[in-house]
Amino acid sequence: MKKIINNPENVVNEMLEGIVKAHPKYVRRIEGTDVLVRKTSPIKGKVALVSGGGSGHEPSHAGFVGKGMLNAAVSGEVFTSPTPDQVFEAIKAVDGGKGVLLIIKNYTGDIMNFEMAEEMAELEDIKVKHVVVNDDVAVEDSTYTSGRRGIAGTILVHKIAGAAAEEGMSLEDVQRIAQKVIKNVRSMGMSLSSCIVPAAGKSSFELEEDEMEVGLGIHGEPGTHREKIKKADEITKELLDKILEDIEIKKEDEVAILVNGLGATPLMELYIMNRHLHKLLNDKNIKIYNTIVGNFMTSLEMAGASITILKLDDELKQLLDSIADTPAFKNI
């Protein structure tokens, strides 16, 4: 294992210390926790958004704490759900009196622990609701989920629900907006290599030099199949075809697209995929309203990428265009 770390047991703590020192105008850490909140939290009269999960997917989720997106991010150990007490601390720290929305990726541990924290908060008369993101079309159930996994589409839920909260919408309306995004977002990924969890010290799985895995999860969960590696245009088409089998997008519909790297894929390769994704959608007369390319939902040093398609309406377009200013996502 080659990693720039000191001790596998300290990677999350030391990472969070580094994030705060890099972005002090955006975030601060709740003492004694692995929770990062907006520097100005709590914000009175505004719905607060809390998300999180196991570490190893950076910049998710701490990188999206800031204006127009999250109010807090809770970091578990690498690929391990944060505990209910940590999520509860986040809720208490950001509640400004208008309620808190929890954005949970669909993994069994995350759902159990976030829902327990929701119950703890309600006992203290904090109004909390939640949504579950399940955008991955690859498999119906997986190693860590009942139902589809939540992957890179979560970033668009952060962005659009965050904009709704920033506009002063009620908790019920912010939840409605988040659920609308979830209903209309789909993702599909592939990998060229495995990741290495620091505490394990070895690859999560092995791929031959000429193989790729299609449809795997962001923790290295098995995908739909392995096959010989293809050219970028062929990979892009395979991922898009799978998405379009799952959601009806008609001619003249407008979409936002997200081409996401899994950690070790050069931006050059993501842009090559994006180039062909535009061509494929243009050929189908599907209108691309917004394009996002970069590393947003990673899996440590895994090489690979995912494509996300979000079907838009006027309400979602307006919120997608709203200002966001966070360490890892800016629309200003």
Rosetta silent file (secondary structure, phi, psi, omega in degrees, C-alpha in Angstrom):
SEQUENCE: MKKIINNPENVVNEMLEGIVKAHPKYVRRIEGTDVLVRKTSPIKGKVALVSGGGSGHEPSHAGFVGKGMLNAAVSGEVFTSPTPDQVFEAIKAVDGGKGVLLIIKNYTGDIMNFEMAEEMAELEDIKVKHVVVNDDVAVEDSTYTSGRRGIAGTILVHKIAGAAAEEGMSLEDVQRIAQKVIKNVRSMGMSLSSCIVPAAGKSSFELEEDEMEVGLGIHGEPGTHREKIKKADEITKELLDKILEDIEIKKEDEVAILVNGLGATPLMELYIMNRHLHKLLNDKNIKIYNTIVGNFMTSLEMAGASITILKLDDELKQLLDSIADTPAFKNI
SCORE:     score description
SCORE:     0.000 S_00000001
   1 L     0.000  124.858  174.847    0.000    0.000    0.000 S_00000001
   2 L  -113.705  109.872  178.514    1.366    3.390   -1.012 S_00000001
   3 L  -144.064  151.167  177.160   -0.506    6.254    0.630 S_00000001
   4 L   -91.623   78.807  178.897    0.425    9.639    2.056 S_00000001
   5 L  -135.278  167.821  176.468   -0.853    8.976    5.563 S_00000001
   6 L   -99.590  -51.832 -178.268    0.612    8.782    9.057 S_00000001
   7 L  -146.373  127.780 -178.651   -1.526    6.132   10.713 S_00000001
   8 H   -53.649  -28.097 -177.635   -4.559    4.371    9.205 S_00000001
   9 H   -75.991  -14.807 -174.735   -6.453    4.955   12.449 S_00000001
  10 H  -110.111    7.273 -170.722   -6.047    8.728   12.225 S_00000001
  11 H   -63.556  -39.360 -176.944   -6.879    9.445    8.588 S_00000001
  12 H   -69.797  -47.409  179.865  -10.360   10.896    9.160 S_00000001
  13 H   -59.448  -47.035 -177.761   -9.367   13.117   12.073 S_00000001
  14 H   -68.935  -34.440  176.099   -6.271   14.423   10.321 S_00000001
  15 H   -62.687  -46.507 -178.684   -8.198   14.962    7.066 S_00000001
  16 H   -63.483  -39.099  176.239  -10.858   17.035    8.852 S_00000001
  17 H   -60.253  -40.027  179.724   -8.179   19.116   10.554 S_00000001
  18 H   -68.084  -37.531  178.726   -6.677   19.761    7.132 S_00000001
  19 H   -63.351  -45.493 -179.395  -10.017   20.738    5.590 S_00000001
  20 H   -62.215  -40.286 -179.225  -10.700   23.304    8.310 S_00000001
  21 H   -70.724  -27.698  179.200   -7.239   24.812    7.903 S_00000001
  22 H   -79.126  -30.650 -171.899   -7.706   24.965    4.104 S_00000001
  23 L  -132.310   53.475 -175.006  -11.184   26.528    4.182 S_00000001
  24 L   -64.846  -21.911  179.647  -11.559   28.497    7.418 S_00000001
  25 L   -80.665  -12.068 -179.664  -13.927   31.034    5.880 S_00000001
  26 L  -101.868  -44.965 -167.212  -16.366   28.249    4.967 S_00000001
  27 E  -131.572  156.212  167.878  -16.323   25.638    7.749 S_00000001
  28 E  -138.479  159.261 -176.741  -15.592   24.999   11.398 S_00000001
  29 E  -102.900  134.756  174.091  -15.494   21.738   13.305 S_00000001
  30 L   -72.585  122.270 -172.820  -17.790   20.945   16.196 S_00000001
  31 L   -56.487  134.563  177.376  -15.383   20.199   19.024 S_00000001
  32 L    79.350    9.217 -178.316  -15.078   16.534   19.922 S_00000001
  33 L  -132.007  174.805  171.236  -16.882   15.380   16.769 S_00000001
  34 L  -107.718   39.206 -178.085  -16.264   14.583   13.109 S_00000001
  35 E  -110.273  126.670  171.466  -18.851   17.183   12.096 S_00000001
  36 E  -108.040  133.946 -179.979  -18.057   20.203    9.924 S_00000001
  37 E  -125.260  162.688  174.998  -20.614   23.019    9.812 S_00000001
  38 E   -58.772  142.639 -175.714  -20.917   26.296    7.984 S_00000001
  39 L   -54.128  -33.733 -174.308  -18.842   28.946    9.688 S_00000001
  40 L   -95.078    8.892 -177.885  -21.971   31.006   10.403 S_00000001
  41 L   -67.541  148.156   -6.543  -24.129   28.154   11.776 S_00000001
  42 L   -79.910  154.091  179.088  -26.803   28.144   12.983 S_00000001
  43 L  -104.965  112.983 -175.124  -28.567   30.447   10.538 S_00000001
  44 L   -63.848  137.041  174.112  -31.824   31.700   12.044 S_00000001
  45 L    76.284   14.625  179.742  -34.976   31.302    9.984 S_00000001
  46 L  -128.253  136.894  172.719  -33.452   29.004    7.352 S_00000001
  47 L   -63.118  135.439  179.279  -33.924   25.273    6.809 S_00000001
  48 E  -102.159  143.662  178.041  -30.602   23.519    7.407 S_00000001
  49 E  -110.475  130.862  177.980  -29.292   20.649    5.274 S_00000001
  50 E  -125.435  132.770  173.935  -27.203   17.852    6.783 S_00000001
  51 E  -139.302 -176.948 -179.944  -25.571   15.025    4.853 S_00000001
  52 E   157.749 -167.547 -177.620  -22.664   12.679    5.300 S_00000001
  53 E   155.526 -167.443  177.053  -21.516    9.097    5.245 S_00000001
  54 E   -64.227  149.502  175.506  -18.324    7.142    5.360 S_00000001
  55 E   -74.053  169.625 -178.808  -15.120    8.995    4.502 S_00000001
  56 L   106.636   -1.254 -179.313  -13.193    8.176    1.350 S_00000001
  57 L  -114.421   20.889 -173.176  -15.529    9.915   -1.091 S_00000001
  58 L   -58.304  142.059   14.430  -14.029   13.392   -0.858 S_00000001
  59 L   -81.045   -0.039  174.091  -14.937   16.074   -1.596 S_00000001
  60 L   -68.983  132.219   -0.915  -18.240   14.476   -0.522 S_00000001
  61 L  -112.870  -12.224 -175.479  -19.602   15.663    1.723 S_00000001
  62 H   -60.233  -29.426 -179.139  -17.564   18.198    3.682 S_00000001
  63 H   -68.432  -10.082 -178.060  -16.536   19.934    0.459 S_00000001
  64 H  -109.213   17.318  174.570  -20.140   20.963   -0.139 S_00000001
  65 E   -85.630  118.387 -179.349  -20.661   22.790    3.148 S_00000001
  66 L   161.243 -175.234 -176.280  -21.298   26.427    2.342 S_00000001
  67 E   -58.811  128.249  175.662  -23.737   28.923    0.877 S_00000001
  68 L    85.432    0.831  176.813  -26.368   27.330   -1.323 S_00000001
  69 L  -136.986 -117.409 -173.320  -25.631   23.716   -0.393 S_00000001
  70 E   -86.314  154.826  170.325  -25.068   21.954    2.958 S_00000001
  71 L   -97.740  -24.051  178.404  -25.059   23.361    6.467 S_00000001
  72 E  -154.461  149.837  173.031  -23.227   20.357    7.931 S_00000001
  73 E  -130.112  136.009 -178.988  -21.416   17.208    6.853 S_00000001
  74 E  -112.194  125.376 -176.512  -20.833   14.227    9.116 S_00000001
  75 E  -106.480  120.753  170.305  -17.833   12.002    8.393 S_00000001
  76 E   -85.314  178.185  171.584  -17.732    8.365    9.425 S_00000001
  77 E   -61.788  171.048 -174.879  -14.609    6.247    9.322 S_00000001
  78 E   -58.117  122.318  179.594  -13.523    5.206    5.821 S_00000001
  79 L    56.832   29.459 -179.072  -16.487    3.555    4.082 S_00000001
  80 L  -130.191  133.570 -176.735  -18.289    3.330    7.452 S_00000001
  81 L   -61.128  142.636  172.889  -21.500    5.116    8.374 S_00000001
  82 L   -66.678  151.772 -176.712  -21.256    7.946   10.905 S_00000001
  83 L   -77.118  157.273 -178.861  -22.769    7.108   14.267 S_00000001
  84 H   -58.479  -37.170 -178.091  -26.196    8.456   15.326 S_00000001
  85 H   -66.324  -32.253  177.526  -24.712   10.648   18.060 S_00000001
  86 H   -69.511  -41.801  178.353  -22.449   12.376   15.511 S_00000001
  87 H   -64.660  -40.082  178.706  -25.403   13.061   13.197 S_00000001
  88 H   -61.003  -41.098  177.993  -27.399   14.311   16.188 S_00000001
  89 H   -61.710  -38.711  178.202  -24.593   16.753   17.054 S_00000001
  90 H   -63.953  -44.683 -179.664  -24.735   18.058   13.484 S_00000001
  91 H   -59.327  -47.552 -178.931  -28.491   18.559   13.656 S_00000001
  92 H   -62.384  -36.962 -174.551  -28.252   20.464   16.934 S_00000001
  93 H   -71.809  -27.522 -173.383  -25.425   22.642   15.664 S_00000001
  94 H  -108.972   -8.716 -178.006  -27.190   23.846   12.505 S_00000001
  95 L   -64.511  119.798  179.060  -30.850   24.045   13.503 S_00000001
  96 L  -105.957   16.840  176.428  -31.931   27.647   13.085 S_00000001
  97 L    97.462   -7.001 -177.979  -35.502   27.064   14.176 S_00000001
  98 L  -109.138    1.059  176.824  -36.983   26.260   10.772 S_00000001
  99 L   107.395  167.168 -175.443  -36.087   22.589   10.713 S_00000001
 100 E  -132.476  131.210  174.299  -33.395   20.288    9.344 S_00000001
 101 E  -104.365  126.491  175.692  -33.417   18.105    6.225 S_00000001
 102 E   -94.841  127.178  176.506  -31.197   15.007    6.249 S_00000001
 103 E  -107.069  111.686 -170.756  -29.929   13.930    2.815 S_00000001
 104 E  -116.155  129.339  170.292  -29.005   10.250    3.055 S_00000001
 105 E   -75.391  145.882 -174.273  -27.426    8.059    0.404 S_00000001
 106 L   -76.095   84.643  169.756  -29.166    4.702    0.252 S_00000001
 107 L  -131.714  138.706 -170.348  -26.887    2.471    2.315 S_00000001
 108 H   -54.022  -46.986 -178.726  -28.331    0.376    5.114 S_00000001
 109 H   -64.482  -42.164  179.364  -26.014    1.706    7.827 S_00000001
 110 H   -61.045  -46.714 -177.307  -26.467    5.335    6.810 S_00000001
 111 H   -62.500  -46.020 -179.267  -30.247    5.078    6.829 S_00000001
 112 H   -59.774  -46.445 -174.265  -30.369    3.353   10.215 S_00000001
 113 H   -74.699  -38.226  177.423  -28.012    5.829   11.885 S_00000001
 114 H   -67.344  -38.991  179.420  -29.454    8.994   10.335 S_00000001
 115 H   -67.718  -35.143  175.656  -33.005    7.905   11.236 S_00000001
 116 H   -63.749  -41.460  178.005  -31.925    7.208   14.821 S_00000001
 117 H   -64.262  -37.539  177.436  -30.454   10.704   14.978 S_00000001
 118 H   -59.954  -43.533  178.974  -33.715   12.095   13.579 S_00000001
 119 H   -64.941  -39.396  178.511  -35.613   10.430   16.417 S_00000001
 120 H   -62.852  -39.842 -179.099  -33.140   11.807   18.983 S_00000001
 121 H   -67.973  -40.192 -179.173  -33.621   15.314   17.594 S_00000001
 122 H   -63.571  -30.348  176.502  -37.395   15.066   17.649 S_00000001
 123 H   -65.878  -20.528  177.323  -37.224   14.229   21.368 S_00000001
 124 L  -104.920   20.703  175.263  -35.640   17.663   21.766 S_00000001
 125 L    61.659   30.586  170.316  -38.379   19.288   19.660 S_00000001
 126 L   -96.357  126.543 -177.882  -36.175   19.857   16.627 S_00000001
 127 L   -78.657  121.278 -176.562  -38.194   19.424   13.443 S_00000001
 128 E  -134.130  138.669  169.894  -36.394   16.995   11.124 S_00000001
 129 E  -130.646  166.700  179.382  -37.252   15.334    7.813 S_00000001
 130 E  -143.601  160.329  170.879  -35.144   13.210    5.507 S_00000001
 131 E  -131.538  155.574  179.725  -34.787   12.029    1.921 S_00000001
 132 E  -120.861  123.971 -178.447  -32.938    8.983    0.572 S_00000001
 133 E   -91.780  129.604 -177.042  -30.942    9.228   -2.654 S_00000001
 134 L  -142.959   59.972 -169.940  -30.932    6.091   -4.846 S_00000001
 135 L   -84.929  -11.385 -172.266  -29.761    7.215   -8.271 S_00000001
 136 E   -77.409  115.699 -177.030  -27.583    4.229   -9.274 S_00000001
 137 L   -85.655   -1.419 -170.768  -29.313    2.259  -12.043 S_00000001
 138 L   -64.131  -52.442 -175.328  -26.708   -0.525  -12.098 S_00000001
 139 L  -135.907  151.504 -179.190  -28.213   -2.972   -9.617 S_00000001
 140 L   -77.788  -42.976  175.756  -31.454   -3.181   -7.657 S_00000001
 141 L  -128.046  156.207 -179.463  -29.826   -4.483   -4.443 S_00000001
 142 E  -144.643 -172.228 -177.293  -26.152   -4.583   -3.480 S_00000001
 143 L   -54.810  -40.371 -172.766  -23.706   -5.550   -0.748 S_00000001
 144 L  -113.472    9.349 -174.734  -24.684   -2.625    1.463 S_00000001
 145 E  -137.930  153.654  161.651  -28.184   -1.724    0.299 S_00000001
 146 L  -107.509  113.511 -171.417  -31.736   -2.818   -0.046 S_00000001
 147 L    94.961 -176.523 -174.665  -32.710   -1.079   -3.248 S_00000001
 148 L   -68.586  153.723  178.254  -30.537    1.102   -5.394 S_00000001
 149 L   -82.013  156.358  171.624  -27.383    2.771   -4.148 S_00000001
 150 L   -97.925  125.485  179.685  -26.936    6.497   -3.770 S_00000001
 151 L  -131.604 -130.900 -168.037  -23.945    7.802   -5.705 S_00000001
 152 L   -65.414  -22.183  176.862  -22.961   10.977   -7.597 S_00000001
 153 H   -59.039  -19.605  177.773  -26.537   12.165   -8.153 S_00000001
 154 H   -57.396  -32.575 -178.034  -26.456   13.101   -4.472 S_00000001
 155 H   -63.687  -37.168  179.366  -24.431   16.193   -5.397 S_00000001
 156 H   -71.870  -29.246  173.376  -27.316   17.542   -7.467 S_00000001
 157 H   -67.024  -44.432  175.719  -29.673   16.959   -4.534 S_00000001
 158 H   -55.405  -47.018 -172.919  -27.297   18.976   -2.344 S_00000001
 159 H   -66.075  -48.699 -171.497  -27.175   21.761   -4.931 S_00000001
 160 H   -79.087  -42.922  176.199  -30.865   22.111   -5.708 S_00000001
 161 H   -65.859  -35.709  177.336  -32.300   21.470   -2.231 S_00000001
 162 H   -62.216  -39.300  177.741  -29.628   23.781   -0.849 S_00000001
 163 H   -66.091  -38.676  178.612  -30.783   26.530   -3.184 S_00000001
 164 H   -62.829  -42.865  178.388  -34.393   25.979   -2.083 S_00000001
 165 H   -64.638  -39.380 -178.548  -33.390   26.326    1.568 S_00000001
 166 H   -64.920  -29.123  178.959  -31.356   29.428    0.787 S_00000001
 167 L   -77.631   -5.295  177.756  -34.456   31.016   -0.791 S_00000001
 168 L    93.405   12.918  178.476  -36.305   30.632    2.506 S_00000001
 169 L   -63.472  158.685  178.074  -38.609   27.743    1.594 S_00000001
 170 L   -72.125  166.006  178.061  -40.244   25.729    4.356 S_00000001
 171 H   -59.786  -39.985 -179.572  -38.877   22.369    5.465 S_00000001
 172 H   -64.301  -39.838 -179.902  -41.742   20.622    3.680 S_00000001
 173 H   -71.862  -37.840  177.536  -41.002   22.447    0.430 S_00000001
 174 H   -64.113  -40.017  176.865  -37.260   21.799    0.625 S_00000001
 175 H   -63.668  -41.538  179.428  -38.015   18.113    1.163 S_00000001
 176 H   -60.776  -43.639  179.475  -40.422   18.180   -1.810 S_00000001
 177 H   -62.693  -45.274 -179.563  -37.749   19.729   -4.024 S_00000001
 178 H   -60.561  -40.813  179.810  -35.154   17.167   -2.916 S_00000001
 179 H   -68.250  -32.717  176.329  -37.559   14.327   -3.667 S_00000001
 180 H   -64.806  -41.347  176.996  -38.255   15.785   -7.098 S_00000001
 181 H   -61.892  -46.529 -178.385  -34.541   15.728   -7.873 S_00000001
 182 H   -59.512  -40.048 -179.785  -34.267   12.141   -6.614 S_00000001
 183 H   -63.961  -27.819 -171.853  -37.207   11.092   -8.787 S_00000001
 184 H  -111.567    8.820 -177.701  -35.560   12.552  -11.889 S_00000001
 185 E  -114.195  139.408  178.562  -31.866   11.744  -11.430 S_00000001
 186 E  -139.250  147.004  179.799  -30.057    8.593  -12.598 S_00000001
 187 E  -139.092  158.310  176.606  -26.384    7.552  -12.545 S_00000001
 188 E  -154.488  134.682 -176.116  -24.229    4.719  -13.810 S_00000001
 189 E  -128.797  172.819  176.059  -20.514    4.114  -13.242 S_00000001
 190 E  -152.225  159.554  179.308  -17.561    1.933  -14.176 S_00000001
 191 E  -134.351  154.713  176.424  -14.052    1.361  -12.881 S_00000001
 192 L  -106.978  -19.011 -178.945  -10.625    0.535  -14.231 S_00000001
 193 L  -154.995  165.592 -178.350   -8.998   -0.261  -10.894 S_00000001
 194 L   -85.775  173.716  169.426   -9.799   -0.878   -7.247 S_00000001
 195 L  -109.193  168.375  178.573   -9.355    1.328   -4.216 S_00000001
 196 E  -125.025  113.952  174.632   -7.425    0.521   -1.029 S_00000001
 197 L   -71.355  126.560 -173.716   -9.051    1.147    2.349 S_00000001
 198 L   -52.145  -43.259 -176.528   -6.209    2.388    4.599 S_00000001
 199 L   -69.285  -25.654  179.771   -7.021    0.049    7.482 S_00000001
 200 L   -83.795  -38.494  175.833   -7.163   -2.966    5.142 S_00000001
 201 L    76.033    9.467  178.306   -3.981   -2.100    3.286 S_00000001
 202 L  -145.677  163.452 -177.003   -4.872   -4.043    0.165 S_00000001
 203 E   -62.055  143.326  179.272   -7.045   -3.669   -2.920 S_00000001
 204 L   -69.151  -30.264  177.089  -10.787   -4.209   -2.446 S_00000001
 205 L  -157.623  169.144 -178.592  -10.868   -6.287   -5.632 S_00000001
 206 L  -118.310  139.515  172.925   -8.613   -7.160   -8.555 S_00000001
 207 L  -125.141  141.273  174.244   -9.046   -6.398  -12.238 S_00000001
 208 L   -66.818  160.509 -175.276   -6.894   -7.693  -15.039 S_00000001
 209 L   -57.545  -30.434 -176.616   -4.896   -5.106  -16.939 S_00000001
 210 L  -106.590   18.951 -177.634   -7.327   -5.200  -19.879 S_00000001
 211 E  -109.507  156.572  166.535  -10.556   -5.405  -17.840 S_00000001
 212 E  -136.544  154.216  176.861  -13.100   -2.912  -16.553 S_00000001
 213 E  -108.422  129.140 -176.922  -15.994   -3.402  -14.156 S_00000001
 214 E  -102.665  129.891  173.611  -19.316   -1.888  -15.178 S_00000001
 215 L    84.962   16.386 -178.083  -21.847   -0.695  -12.632 S_00000001
 216 L   -75.299  164.561 -179.791  -19.780   -1.045   -9.473 S_00000001
 217 L   -91.056  173.319 -176.160  -20.512    0.929   -6.312 S_00000001
 218 L   -79.753    1.048  170.955  -18.468    3.656   -4.673 S_00000001
 219 L  -110.134   12.685 -176.754  -17.190    1.232   -2.029 S_00000001
 220 L    83.243   14.216  176.496  -16.023   -1.268   -4.631 S_00000001
 221 L   -61.793  148.501 -178.685  -19.244   -3.288   -4.455 S_00000001
 222 L   -58.197  146.879  177.486  -19.635   -5.610   -7.443 S_00000001
 223 L   -97.170 -150.045 -179.239  -21.249   -4.167  -10.546 S_00000001
 224 L   -82.542  -36.611 -178.509  -23.253   -5.805  -13.282 S_00000001
 225 E  -171.571  167.169  170.943  -20.343   -7.449  -15.098 S_00000001
 226 E  -110.626  148.383  178.473  -16.713   -7.321  -16.160 S_00000001
 227 E  -153.729  169.716  177.526  -15.613   -6.940  -19.727 S_00000001
 228 E   -65.358  141.959 -177.924  -12.613   -6.018  -21.847 S_00000001
 229 L   -62.174  142.796 -177.443  -11.833   -2.326  -21.676 S_00000001
 230 L  -115.266  176.538  174.272  -13.342   -0.283  -24.485 S_00000001
 231 L   -72.361  159.565 -175.426  -12.700    3.100  -26.050 S_00000001
 232 H   -56.348  -42.385 -177.698  -14.011    6.184  -24.226 S_00000001
 233 H   -64.532  -37.559  179.937  -16.856    6.739  -26.672 S_00000001
 234 H   -69.593  -39.896  177.811  -18.048    3.153  -26.301 S_00000001
 235 H   -62.382  -45.237 -178.795  -17.895    3.333  -22.483 S_00000001
 236 H   -60.206  -44.399 -179.913  -19.846    6.578  -22.490 S_00000001
 237 H   -64.568  -40.487 -179.967  -22.538    5.106  -24.708 S_00000001
 238 H   -61.891  -43.307  179.656  -22.817    1.968  -22.574 S_00000001
 239 H   -67.329  -44.313 -178.980  -23.344    4.007  -19.400 S_00000001
 240 H   -64.643  -42.310 -179.250  -25.821    6.401  -21.033 S_00000001
 241 H   -58.428  -41.516 -179.806  -27.832    3.590  -22.625 S_00000001
 242 H   -63.532  -40.020  178.555  -28.292    1.948  -19.229 S_00000001
 243 H   -64.585  -45.524 -175.070  -29.519    5.237  -17.742 S_00000001
 244 H   -73.354  -15.185  171.075  -31.953    5.900  -20.575 S_00000001
 245 L   -70.557  -19.468 -169.900  -33.417    2.406  -20.211 S_00000001
 246 L  -104.221  -19.205 -178.036  -34.495    3.475  -16.729 S_00000001
 247 L  -137.780  137.890 -179.530  -35.937    6.951  -17.161 S_00000001
 248 L   -82.621  114.275  174.078  -38.058    8.409  -19.929 S_00000001
 249 L  -124.723  116.139 -172.918  -36.398   11.437  -21.465 S_00000001
 250 L   -95.018  168.911  173.686  -38.087   12.615  -24.625 S_00000001
 251 L   -55.130  140.315  179.232  -36.963   14.805  -27.489 S_00000001
 252 L    76.463   -7.322  172.446  -36.695   18.472  -26.477 S_00000001
 253 L   -63.872  151.983  178.943  -36.521   17.570  -22.756 S_00000001
 254 E  -107.781  141.632 -178.362  -33.832   19.474  -20.887 S_00000001
 255 E  -135.786  156.732  164.142  -31.237   17.791  -18.679 S_00000001
 256 E  -105.378  142.996  179.200  -28.259   18.553  -16.484 S_00000001
 257 E  -122.362  145.221  178.066  -25.321   16.189  -16.832 S_00000001
 258 E  -130.290  117.594  173.559  -22.579   15.328  -14.367 S_00000001
 259 E  -103.155  112.199 -168.531  -19.451   13.452  -15.439 S_00000001
 260 E  -113.260  131.713  174.588  -17.835   12.377  -12.186 S_00000001
 261 E   -88.119  148.818 -176.874  -14.370   10.974  -11.579 S_00000001
 262 L   -92.802    3.122  174.057  -13.870    8.280   -8.950 S_00000001
 263 E   135.596  -42.811 -174.937  -10.562    9.615   -7.672 S_00000001
 264 L  -116.944   12.105 -178.762   -7.719    8.574   -9.975 S_00000001
 265 L   -94.479  124.735  179.941   -9.111    9.451  -13.377 S_00000001
 266 L   -60.502  148.043  176.221   -7.498   12.459  -15.074 S_00000001
 267 H   -58.363  -32.118  177.587   -9.772   15.349  -15.968 S_00000001
 268 H   -52.052  -45.154 -176.516   -8.592   14.839  -19.540 S_00000001
 269 H   -72.407  -34.356  176.614  -10.434   11.523  -19.651 S_00000001
 270 H   -64.999  -40.029  179.144  -13.570   12.938  -18.013 S_00000001
 271 H   -68.319  -33.728  176.369  -13.700   15.688  -20.630 S_00000001
 272 H   -62.991  -41.916  176.640  -13.273   13.096  -23.402 S_00000001
 273 H   -64.256  -42.530 -178.311  -16.314   11.274  -22.006 S_00000001
 274 H   -61.370  -38.859  178.768  -18.219   14.545  -21.709 S_00000001
 275 H   -56.475  -47.134 -176.520  -17.483   15.370  -25.345 S_00000001
 276 H   -77.503  -30.340  176.414  -19.149   12.180  -26.544 S_00000001
 277 H   -60.351  -42.346  176.794  -21.976   12.392  -24.012 S_00000001
 278 H   -59.321  -44.665 -178.872  -22.944   15.729  -25.558 S_00000001
 279 H   -61.838  -45.192 -177.777  -22.912   14.181  -29.028 S_00000001
 280 H   -61.857  -43.026 -179.413  -25.074   11.238  -27.982 S_00000001
 281 H   -70.949  -39.141  176.941  -27.663   13.470  -26.312 S_00000001
 282 H   -61.202  -40.108  178.910  -27.638   15.954  -29.186 S_00000001
 283 H   -61.753  -27.594  179.617  -28.258   13.094  -31.616 S_00000001
 284 L   -92.015    3.855 -177.707  -31.369   12.222  -29.582 S_00000001
 285 L    60.512   33.141  172.517  -32.523   15.874  -29.581 S_00000001
 286 L   -95.710  127.747 -173.652  -32.220   16.011  -25.783 S_00000001
 287 E   -86.108  128.556  178.597  -31.256   19.520  -24.672 S_00000001
 288 E   -93.535  112.244 -177.617  -28.299   19.904  -22.315 S_00000001
 289 E   -87.386  -34.279 -174.831  -29.021   22.805  -19.969 S_00000001
 290 E  -149.846  138.132  179.609  -26.043   22.422  -17.623 S_00000001
 291 E  -124.165  129.273  178.615  -22.787   20.441  -17.680 S_00000001
 292 E  -126.260  128.019 -179.836  -20.692   19.607  -14.628 S_00000001
 293 E  -132.379  131.239  177.211  -17.381   17.730  -14.918 S_00000001
 294 E   159.045 -170.096  179.707  -14.994   16.858  -12.099 S_00000001
 295 L  -101.430  104.740 -174.522  -14.328   14.745   -9.032 S_00000001
 296 L  -119.477  -38.875  178.095  -17.320   15.080   -6.728 S_00000001
 297 L  -129.185   93.827 -171.501  -18.151   11.578   -5.404 S_00000001
 298 L  -101.589  177.086  176.825  -14.926    9.584   -5.334 S_00000001
 299 L  -138.195   72.488 -176.021  -13.804    6.220   -4.033 S_00000001
 300 L    52.061 -123.385 -176.002  -10.309    6.858   -2.651 S_00000001
 301 L   -99.333   22.096  179.758   -7.807    6.156   -5.466 S_00000001
 302 E   -63.895  136.962  172.155  -10.189    4.190   -7.685 S_00000001
 303 L   -94.518  133.865 -178.458   -9.854    4.883  -11.415 S_00000001
 304 E   153.263 -173.581 -175.186  -13.135    5.177  -13.236 S_00000001
 305 E  -158.313  161.371  171.494  -16.078    7.469  -13.785 S_00000001
 306 E  -132.617  156.009  174.782  -19.815    7.791  -13.559 S_00000001
 307 E  -116.081  135.558  176.237  -22.377    9.653  -15.611 S_00000001
 308 E  -123.586  135.673  176.274  -25.399   11.322  -14.036 S_00000001
 309 E  -122.165  127.351  176.408  -28.426   12.650  -15.905 S_00000001
 310 E  -117.693  119.508  176.118  -31.010   14.900  -14.223 S_00000001
 311 E   -77.945  129.686 -170.940  -34.252   15.626  -16.061 S_00000001
 312 L  -109.184  153.723  163.472  -35.163   19.261  -15.460 S_00000001
 313 L  -126.424 -177.511 -175.192  -38.248   21.431  -15.295 S_00000001
 314 H   -61.057  -38.656 -178.858  -38.418   25.195  -14.855 S_00000001
 315 H   -65.017  -44.563 -179.450  -38.360   24.982  -11.047 S_00000001
 316 H   -68.508  -36.743  178.635  -35.274   22.754  -10.969 S_00000001
 317 H   -61.884  -44.430 -178.849  -33.505   24.882  -13.595 S_00000001
 318 H   -62.633  -40.509 -179.372  -33.998   28.044  -11.560 S_00000001
 319 H   -73.768  -33.828  176.916  -32.640   26.399   -8.402 S_00000001
 320 H   -64.466  -32.107 -179.138  -29.728   24.809  -10.258 S_00000001
 321 L   -78.677  -12.234 -175.259  -28.752   28.273  -11.482 S_00000001
 322 L   -65.780  161.334 -177.631  -28.756   29.763   -7.968 S_00000001
 323 L   -65.428  135.645  168.279  -25.551   30.804   -6.272 S_00000001
 324 E  -134.194  134.553  179.138  -23.475   28.154   -4.544 S_00000001
 325 E  -139.391   94.880 -179.668  -20.193   28.925   -2.840 S_00000001
 326 L  -132.992  168.132  179.890  -18.537   25.968   -1.137 S_00000001
 327 L   -57.397  -34.990 -172.041  -14.972   24.626   -1.124 S_00000001
 328 L  -113.043   -2.700  179.908  -15.719   22.025   -3.821 S_00000001
 329 L  -148.007  122.399 -179.742  -18.643   23.465   -5.799 S_00000001
 330 E  -130.550  136.987  171.718  -19.081   27.011   -6.928 S_00000001
 331 E  -140.768   82.371 -171.691  -21.738   28.671   -9.043 S_00000001
 332 L  -130.747    0.000    0.000  -21.123   32.364   -8.550 S_00000001
